Short mmCIF file of C-alpha atoms in Angstrom, two decimals:
data_model
loop_
_atom_site.label_atom_id
_atom_site.label_comp_id
_atom_site.label_asym_id
_atom_site.label_seq_id
_atom_site.Cartn_x
_atom_site.Cartn_y
_atom_site.Cartn_z
CA MET S 14 5.95 2.63 1.27
CA ARG S 15 4.97 5.27 3.69
CA LYS S 16 1.36 5.46 4.73
CA ARG S 17 1.18 8.92 6.24
CA LEU S 18 -1.45 10.14 8.77
CA TYR S 19 -3.26 13.41 9.53
CA THR S 20 -5.51 14.74 12.22
CA HIS S 21 -9.01 15.21 11.10
CA LEU S 22 -12.23 15.91 12.87
CA MET S 23 -14.03 13.11 11.10
CA MET S 24 -11.34 10.66 12.51
CA ILE S 25 -12.18 11.89 16.02
CA ALA S 26 -15.88 11.45 15.59
CA LEU S 27 -15.46 7.98 14.05
CA SER S 28 -13.04 6.84 16.79
CA ALA S 29 -15.60 7.98 19.34
CA VAL S 30 -18.30 6.00 17.68
CA ALA S 31 -16.08 2.96 17.67
CA LEU S 32 -15.27 3.34 21.40
CA VAL S 33 -18.89 3.60 22.33
CA PHE S 34 -19.61 0.53 20.32
CA CYS S 35 -16.78 -1.27 21.91
CA ALA S 36 -17.88 -0.32 25.49
CA ALA S 37 -21.37 -1.75 24.74
CA LEU S 38 -19.69 -5.01 23.76
CA THR S 39 -17.26 -5.22 26.60
CA ALA S 40 -19.98 -6.69 28.90
CA CYS S 41 -19.90 -9.71 26.47
CA GLY S 42 -16.13 -9.99 26.80
CA ASP S 43 -16.37 -13.55 28.06
CA SER S 44 -17.15 -14.74 24.58
CA TYR S 45 -13.63 -13.59 23.40
CA SER S 46 -10.30 -15.21 23.76
CA ASN S 47 -7.68 -13.45 25.74
CA GLY S 48 -3.91 -13.58 25.21
CA GLU S 49 -2.19 -11.59 22.60
CA VAL S 50 -1.76 -11.04 18.92
CA ASN S 51 1.42 -9.87 16.95
CA VAL S 52 0.62 -7.52 14.16
CA ALA S 53 3.11 -6.21 11.62
CA ASN S 54 2.09 -3.47 9.22
CA TRP S 55 3.47 -0.64 7.01
CA GLY S 56 4.74 2.31 8.97
CA ASP S 57 1.95 4.92 9.72
CA TYR S 58 -0.81 2.80 8.34
CA ILE S 59 -3.47 2.44 11.00
CA ASP S 60 -5.41 4.64 13.41
CA GLU S 61 -3.87 3.43 16.67
CA ASP S 62 -7.14 4.37 18.54
CA THR S 63 -8.64 1.38 16.77
CA ILE S 64 -6.02 -0.89 18.24
CA ASP S 65 -6.68 0.45 21.78
CA ALA S 66 -10.51 -0.03 21.17
CA PHE S 67 -9.75 -3.66 20.10
CA GLU S 68 -7.91 -4.40 23.18
CA GLU S 69 -10.52 -2.85 25.44
CA GLU S 70 -13.24 -4.95 23.71
CA THR S 71 -11.49 -8.25 23.59
CA GLY S 72 -8.86 -8.21 26.39
CA ILE S 73 -6.41 -9.27 23.65
CA LYS S 74 -3.00 -7.57 23.82
CA VAL S 75 -1.75 -6.20 20.42
CA ASN S 76 2.01 -6.34 19.89
CA TYR S 77 2.40 -3.95 17.07
CA SER S 78 5.50 -3.56 14.83
CA THR S 79 6.11 -2.05 11.36
CA TYR S 80 8.23 -2.91 8.20
CA SER S 81 9.31 -0.75 5.31
CA ASP S 82 8.27 -2.81 2.26
CA ASN S 83 7.02 -6.05 0.95
CA GLU S 84 10.37 -7.40 0.29
CA SER S 85 11.60 -6.97 3.75
CA LEU S 86 8.42 -8.59 5.14
CA TYR S 87 9.05 -11.48 2.76
CA SER S 88 12.68 -11.94 3.86
CA THR S 89 11.63 -12.00 7.48
CA LEU S 90 9.02 -14.69 6.88
CA LYS S 91 11.35 -16.67 4.57
CA ASN S 92 13.96 -16.75 7.23
CA GLY S 93 11.58 -18.68 9.36
CA SER S 94 10.23 -15.98 11.62
CA THR S 95 7.04 -16.89 13.42
CA ASP S 96 6.94 -13.60 15.31
CA TYR S 97 3.69 -12.29 13.42
CA ASP S 98 0.16 -13.38 13.61
CA VAL S 99 -1.17 -10.64 11.31
CA ILE S 100 0.57 -9.05 8.28
CA VAL S 101 -0.43 -6.61 5.59
CA PRO S 102 1.24 -7.47 2.29
CA SER S 103 0.23 -5.95 -1.04
CA ASP S 104 -1.52 -7.94 -3.73
CA TYR S 105 1.55 -9.47 -5.58
CA MET S 106 3.15 -10.40 -2.38
CA VAL S 107 -0.04 -12.04 -1.23
CA ALA S 108 0.10 -14.24 -4.29
CA ARG S 109 3.79 -15.09 -3.66
CA LEU S 110 3.21 -16.02 -0.21
CA ILE S 111 0.18 -18.24 -1.23
CA GLU S 112 2.36 -19.89 -3.88
CA GLU S 113 5.07 -20.64 -1.43
CA ASP S 114 2.70 -21.93 1.14
CA MET S 115 3.52 -19.25 3.69
CA LEU S 116 -0.07 -18.22 4.55
CA GLU S 117 -2.76 -19.70 6.74
CA GLU S 118 -6.32 -20.22 5.25
CA ILE S 119 -8.53 -17.77 7.14
CA ASP S 120 -11.48 -19.24 9.00
CA PHE S 121 -14.21 -16.83 7.91
CA ASP S 122 -16.50 -18.03 10.65
CA ASN S 123 -14.24 -15.96 12.85
CA VAL S 124 -14.46 -12.89 10.38
CA PRO S 125 -18.11 -12.29 9.70
CA ASN S 126 -17.53 -8.60 9.35
CA ALA S 127 -15.89 -9.47 6.02
CA ALA S 128 -19.54 -9.22 4.71
CA ASN S 129 -19.15 -5.41 5.12
CA LEU S 130 -16.63 -5.35 2.27
CA ASP S 131 -17.85 -4.79 -1.32
CA GLU S 132 -18.41 -8.08 -3.33
CA ASP S 133 -15.64 -7.16 -5.89
CA PHE S 134 -13.12 -7.13 -3.12
CA LEU S 135 -14.02 -10.49 -1.70
CA SER S 136 -13.31 -12.86 -4.56
CA GLY S 137 -12.18 -12.91 -8.18
CA LEU S 138 -8.87 -10.97 -7.46
CA ASP S 139 -5.92 -12.49 -9.31
CA TYR S 140 -3.65 -12.56 -6.24
CA ASP S 141 -6.25 -14.60 -4.17
CA PRO S 142 -8.94 -15.67 -6.58
CA GLU S 143 -11.19 -17.44 -3.99
CA GLY S 144 -10.49 -14.88 -1.22
CA THR S 145 -9.18 -17.74 1.00
CA TYR S 146 -5.99 -16.26 2.46
CA SER S 147 -6.54 -12.46 2.55
CA VAL S 148 -9.06 -9.75 3.55
CA PRO S 149 -8.50 -6.31 1.72
CA TYR S 150 -7.58 -3.45 4.04
CA LEU S 151 -7.06 -0.32 1.85
CA TRP S 152 -6.39 0.44 -1.81
CA GLY S 153 -4.90 3.28 -3.92
CA VAL S 154 -2.98 4.29 -6.97
CA VAL S 155 0.58 5.70 -7.52
CA GLY S 156 0.67 9.13 -9.05
CA ILE S 157 3.13 11.77 -9.92
CA ILE S 158 3.67 14.37 -7.06
CA TYR S 159 5.33 17.68 -8.25
CA ASN S 160 6.10 21.14 -6.90
CA THR S 161 4.50 23.73 -9.14
CA THR S 162 7.17 26.32 -8.18
CA MET S 163 9.86 24.02 -9.76
CA VAL S 164 8.09 22.37 -12.59
CA ASP S 165 6.69 25.00 -15.04
CA TYR S 166 4.25 22.64 -16.66
CA THR S 167 1.61 20.16 -15.66
CA PRO S 168 3.14 16.73 -16.18
CA THR S 169 1.09 14.19 -17.99
CA SER S 170 3.57 11.37 -18.37
CA TRP S 171 6.11 9.36 -16.52
CA ASP S 172 8.68 11.05 -18.84
CA VAL S 173 8.74 14.07 -16.32
CA LEU S 174 11.05 11.90 -14.25
CA TRP S 175 13.49 12.04 -17.18
CA ASP S 176 13.24 15.82 -17.65
CA GLU S 177 16.89 17.07 -17.89
CA ASP S 178 15.75 20.56 -16.81
CA LEU S 179 14.93 18.99 -13.45
CA SER S 180 18.27 17.43 -12.92
CA GLY S 181 19.04 16.78 -9.28
CA GLN S 182 15.46 17.48 -8.22
CA ILE S 183 14.01 14.16 -9.17
CA LEU S 184 13.27 11.46 -6.60
CA MET S 185 12.81 7.78 -7.55
CA PHE S 186 11.52 4.68 -5.84
CA ASP S 187 14.22 2.62 -4.14
CA ASN S 188 13.00 -0.71 -4.97
CA SER S 189 13.23 -2.76 -8.15
CA ARG S 190 9.58 -3.59 -8.67
CA ASP S 191 8.30 -0.04 -8.52
CA ALA S 192 11.26 1.67 -10.31
CA ILE S 193 11.65 -0.85 -13.09
CA GLY S 194 7.79 -0.84 -13.36
CA ILE S 195 7.74 2.92 -14.03
CA ALA S 196 10.28 2.53 -16.83
CA LEU S 197 8.32 -0.38 -18.30
CA LYS S 198 5.14 1.74 -18.41
CA LEU S 199 6.93 4.67 -19.96
CA LEU S 200 8.19 2.28 -22.69
CA GLY S 201 4.65 0.90 -23.17
CA TYR S 202 5.08 -2.34 -21.64
CA SER S 203 3.24 -4.11 -18.78
CA TYR S 204 4.21 -3.95 -15.18
CA ASN S 205 3.98 -7.72 -15.28
CA THR S 206 5.99 -8.52 -18.31
CA THR S 207 8.08 -11.70 -18.28
CA SER S 208 10.04 -10.57 -21.31
CA GLU S 209 13.80 -10.40 -20.43
CA ASP S 210 14.40 -8.04 -23.27
CA GLU S 211 11.73 -5.50 -22.07
CA ILE S 212 12.98 -5.69 -18.50
CA THR S 213 16.52 -5.13 -19.64
CA GLU S 214 15.43 -2.22 -21.81
CA ALA S 215 13.57 -0.68 -18.82
CA VAL S 216 16.68 -0.85 -16.77
CA ASP S 217 18.75 0.78 -19.59
CA LYS S 218 16.12 3.56 -19.33
CA LEU S 219 16.78 3.86 -15.65
CA ILE S 220 20.41 3.96 -16.20
CA GLU S 221 19.91 6.93 -18.60
CA GLN S 222 17.87 8.57 -15.89
CA LYS S 223 20.23 7.84 -13.02
CA PRO S 224 22.45 11.22 -13.44
CA LEU S 225 19.33 13.18 -12.96
CA VAL S 226 18.20 11.45 -9.86
CA GLN S 227 18.74 13.28 -6.41
CA ALA S 228 18.15 10.15 -4.46
CA TYR S 229 16.57 6.68 -4.54
CA VAL S 230 14.18 6.71 -1.52
CA MET S 231 10.97 5.44 -0.24
CA ASP S 232 9.43 6.97 2.89
CA GLN S 233 11.65 9.97 2.60
CA ILE S 234 9.80 11.04 -0.48
CA PHE S 235 6.96 12.34 1.62
CA ASP S 236 9.31 14.52 3.78
CA LYS S 237 11.50 15.62 0.92
CA MET S 238 8.53 16.80 -1.35
CA GLU S 239 6.65 18.35 1.52
CA ALA S 240 9.84 20.26 2.58
CA GLY S 241 10.33 21.61 -1.03
CA GLU S 242 13.68 19.65 -1.36
CA ALA S 243 12.83 18.06 -4.71
CA ALA S 244 10.69 18.92 -7.67
CA VAL S 245 8.97 15.66 -8.64
CA ALA S 246 8.55 12.00 -7.45
CA PRO S 247 6.42 9.01 -7.92
CA TYR S 248 4.26 8.41 -4.82
CA TYR S 249 0.95 7.14 -3.44
CA ALA S 250 -1.78 9.59 -4.46
CA GLY S 251 -3.67 9.22 -1.18
CA ASP S 252 -0.61 10.59 0.58
CA ALA S 253 -0.80 13.61 -1.72
CA VAL S 254 -3.93 14.78 0.10
CA VAL S 255 -1.93 15.26 3.29
CA MET S 256 1.31 16.54 1.47
CA MET S 257 -0.73 19.30 -0.54
CA ARG S 258 -2.34 20.47 2.72
CA GLU S 259 1.10 21.00 4.38
CA ASN S 260 2.63 22.47 1.22
CA PRO S 261 0.18 24.13 -1.14
CA ASP S 262 2.85 24.35 -3.85
CA LEU S 263 2.36 20.55 -4.35
CA ALA S 264 0.05 18.87 -6.98
CA CYS S 265 -0.46 15.41 -7.99
CA VAL S 266 -1.50 13.80 -11.32
CA TYR S 267 -1.94 10.35 -12.81
CA PRO S 268 0.31 9.52 -15.74
CA GLU S 269 -1.36 8.94 -19.07
CA GLU S 270 0.55 5.69 -19.62
CA GLY S 271 -1.15 4.21 -16.59
CA SER S 272 0.13 3.31 -13.14
CA ASN S 273 0.09 0.87 -10.31
CA TYR S 274 -3.28 0.20 -8.69
CA TYR S 275 -2.59 -1.74 -5.40
CA ILE S 276 -4.55 -3.49 -2.69
CA ASP S 277 -3.01 -4.13 0.69
CA ALA S 278 -4.67 -6.97 2.61
CA TRP S 279 -4.80 -8.65 6.01
CA CYS S 280 -3.15 -12.11 6.05
CA ILE S 281 -2.14 -14.66 8.67
CA PRO S 282 1.40 -16.26 8.21
CA LYS S 283 1.89 -19.96 8.22
CA GLY S 284 2.41 -21.20 11.75
CA ALA S 285 1.00 -18.11 13.52
CA ALA S 286 0.92 -18.75 17.22
CA ASN S 287 -2.35 -16.92 17.84
CA LYS S 288 -4.51 -17.68 14.68
CA GLU S 289 -7.91 -17.28 16.32
CA ASN S 290 -6.87 -14.00 17.85
CA ALA S 291 -5.55 -12.86 14.46
CA GLU S 292 -9.00 -13.61 12.97
CA LEU S 293 -10.60 -11.69 15.75
CA PHE S 294 -8.40 -8.77 15.05
CA ILE S 295 -9.06 -8.92 11.22
CA ASN S 296 -12.75 -9.17 11.96
CA TYR S 297 -12.61 -5.94 14.19
CA MET S 298 -10.81 -4.10 11.49
CA CYS S 299 -13.72 -4.95 9.01
CA GLN S 300 -16.33 -3.16 11.13
CA THR S 301 -17.65 -0.30 8.92
CA ASP S 302 -16.90 2.39 11.32
CA VAL S 303 -13.39 1.04 11.91
CA MET S 304 -12.70 0.85 8.30
CA ALA S 305 -13.83 4.51 8.01
CA ALA S 306 -11.59 5.51 10.89
CA ASN S 307 -8.57 3.85 9.39
CA ALA S 308 -9.24 5.23 5.96
CA THR S 309 -9.68 8.75 7.35
CA TYR S 310 -6.45 8.49 9.27
CA CYS S 311 -4.40 7.04 6.39
CA THR S 312 -6.08 8.91 3.56
CA TYR S 313 -6.46 5.60 1.48
CA ALA S 314 -9.73 4.14 0.22
CA PRO S 315 -11.44 1.35 2.18
CA PRO S 316 -12.84 -1.65 0.08
CA SER S 317 -16.32 -0.84 1.38
CA SER S 318 -18.98 1.38 -0.03
CA ALA S 319 -20.66 1.61 3.40
CA ALA S 320 -17.41 2.79 4.93
CA ARG S 321 -16.99 5.45 2.20
CA GLU S 322 -20.32 6.94 3.23
CA LEU S 323 -18.89 7.66 6.61
CA LEU S 324 -16.02 9.67 5.21
CA GLY S 325 -15.92 13.33 4.94
CA ASP S 326 -16.51 14.84 1.52
CA ASP S 327 -12.78 15.87 1.41
CA LEU S 328 -11.92 12.21 1.08
CA ALA S 329 -15.12 10.44 -0.13
CA ASP S 330 -15.15 12.81 -3.18
CA ASN S 331 -11.38 13.12 -3.71
CA GLU S 332 -10.01 11.74 -6.81
CA LEU S 333 -6.59 11.25 -5.23
CA VAL S 334 -8.18 8.85 -2.72
CA TYR S 335 -10.70 7.31 -5.11
CA ALA S 336 -9.12 7.28 -8.48
CA PRO S 337 -11.74 7.55 -11.21
CA ASP S 338 -12.71 4.55 -13.24
CA GLU S 339 -10.93 5.89 -16.40
CA VAL S 340 -7.71 5.96 -14.43
CA ARG S 341 -8.08 2.50 -12.85
CA GLU S 342 -8.73 1.12 -16.31
CA LEU S 343 -5.21 2.25 -17.31
CA CYS S 344 -3.70 0.77 -14.25
CA GLU S 345 -2.36 -2.64 -13.42
CA ILE S 346 -2.07 -4.63 -10.15
CA TYR S 347 1.28 -6.25 -9.79
CA THR S 348 1.14 -9.95 -10.06
CA ASN S 349 3.54 -12.49 -8.69
CA LEU S 350 6.36 -13.05 -11.27
CA PRO S 351 8.16 -16.46 -11.95
CA GLN S 352 11.28 -16.95 -9.84
CA THR S 353 13.47 -16.64 -12.91
CA ILE S 354 12.01 -13.25 -13.54
CA LEU S 355 12.43 -12.20 -9.88
CA ASP S 356 16.07 -13.24 -10.05
CA LEU S 357 16.41 -11.13 -13.19
CA TYR S 358 15.00 -8.12 -11.37
CA ASP S 359 17.59 -8.60 -8.66
CA GLN S 360 20.40 -8.83 -11.19
CA GLN S 361 19.19 -5.84 -13.12
CA TRP S 362 18.76 -3.84 -9.93
CA ILE S 363 22.33 -4.51 -9.08
CA ARG S 364 23.34 -3.43 -12.55
CA LEU S 365 21.52 -0.17 -12.10
CA LYS S 366 22.99 0.69 -8.73
CA ALA S 367 26.44 -0.16 -10.03
CA ALA S 368 26.14 1.99 -13.14
#
């Protein structure tokens, strides 16, 4: 998943506000811990000025690194890595990490700014029902991005990714959960089905599509579509805002069958060496102005109405950033699947790639 950035005057203004606020608090720096915090995040998914401001305010050094997807993050943690203090998994991966006892409970006494989030993002979410292990960061919906000079109609369905007239111009997600999920939705099934027959049928559908696919990619979708190297792809609708500015031939729609509504969240891995500093970092990222700065920089929606009010109209009123209620009602958040189904996904993904 690529979380792309763009330069925006609102971002500069918000960052300036954050820096002034931090300067005012620096005089109180003795109340903060020093040391370091190790943060791992998706690529291009934070306004790095907010990291600088956090370091200035607290005296805590941020060691920042990135990963490409949820599964690579999981593998790193599963292999026993204790290199991270803060991570940003997506909803279903949060649930998996909780189930496997791989996350620390967050001490919300150290995260009072969580009160700046909207109530419906603080509890009652399936992946972390009590809101004990995670703090939402940004959310969005997957859409269909297409080049209007190559696709001579307005797509309304995932079936555009099976259009034989677009052979060699179709990009597809290069991970099993997203790719199989799209085929499941096209067939009328749930992203979260545990039916072996439905999953197998979805992979049969992907095998049918495979001769039409130019490439299975993730981050490269952004660059390929922006450069006009492909006609159509599934991608994160928030990114379309940036892509369409760079290439006005691009457009983005939500598929009528429904799509993936996702929430990425701050979490602390089990055994984190700098847990209190991790909580201080999360708390800082929950300041309303900082949430707005990161949302502006990343073109994704913050889980805070107050932060939305600080965004420019080009984001706050943009349906690619804030998917309408009628779109979200058709969407599903991925849930953590039983291990037997995860194993089936792995097997079926190998079958697709070998076909």
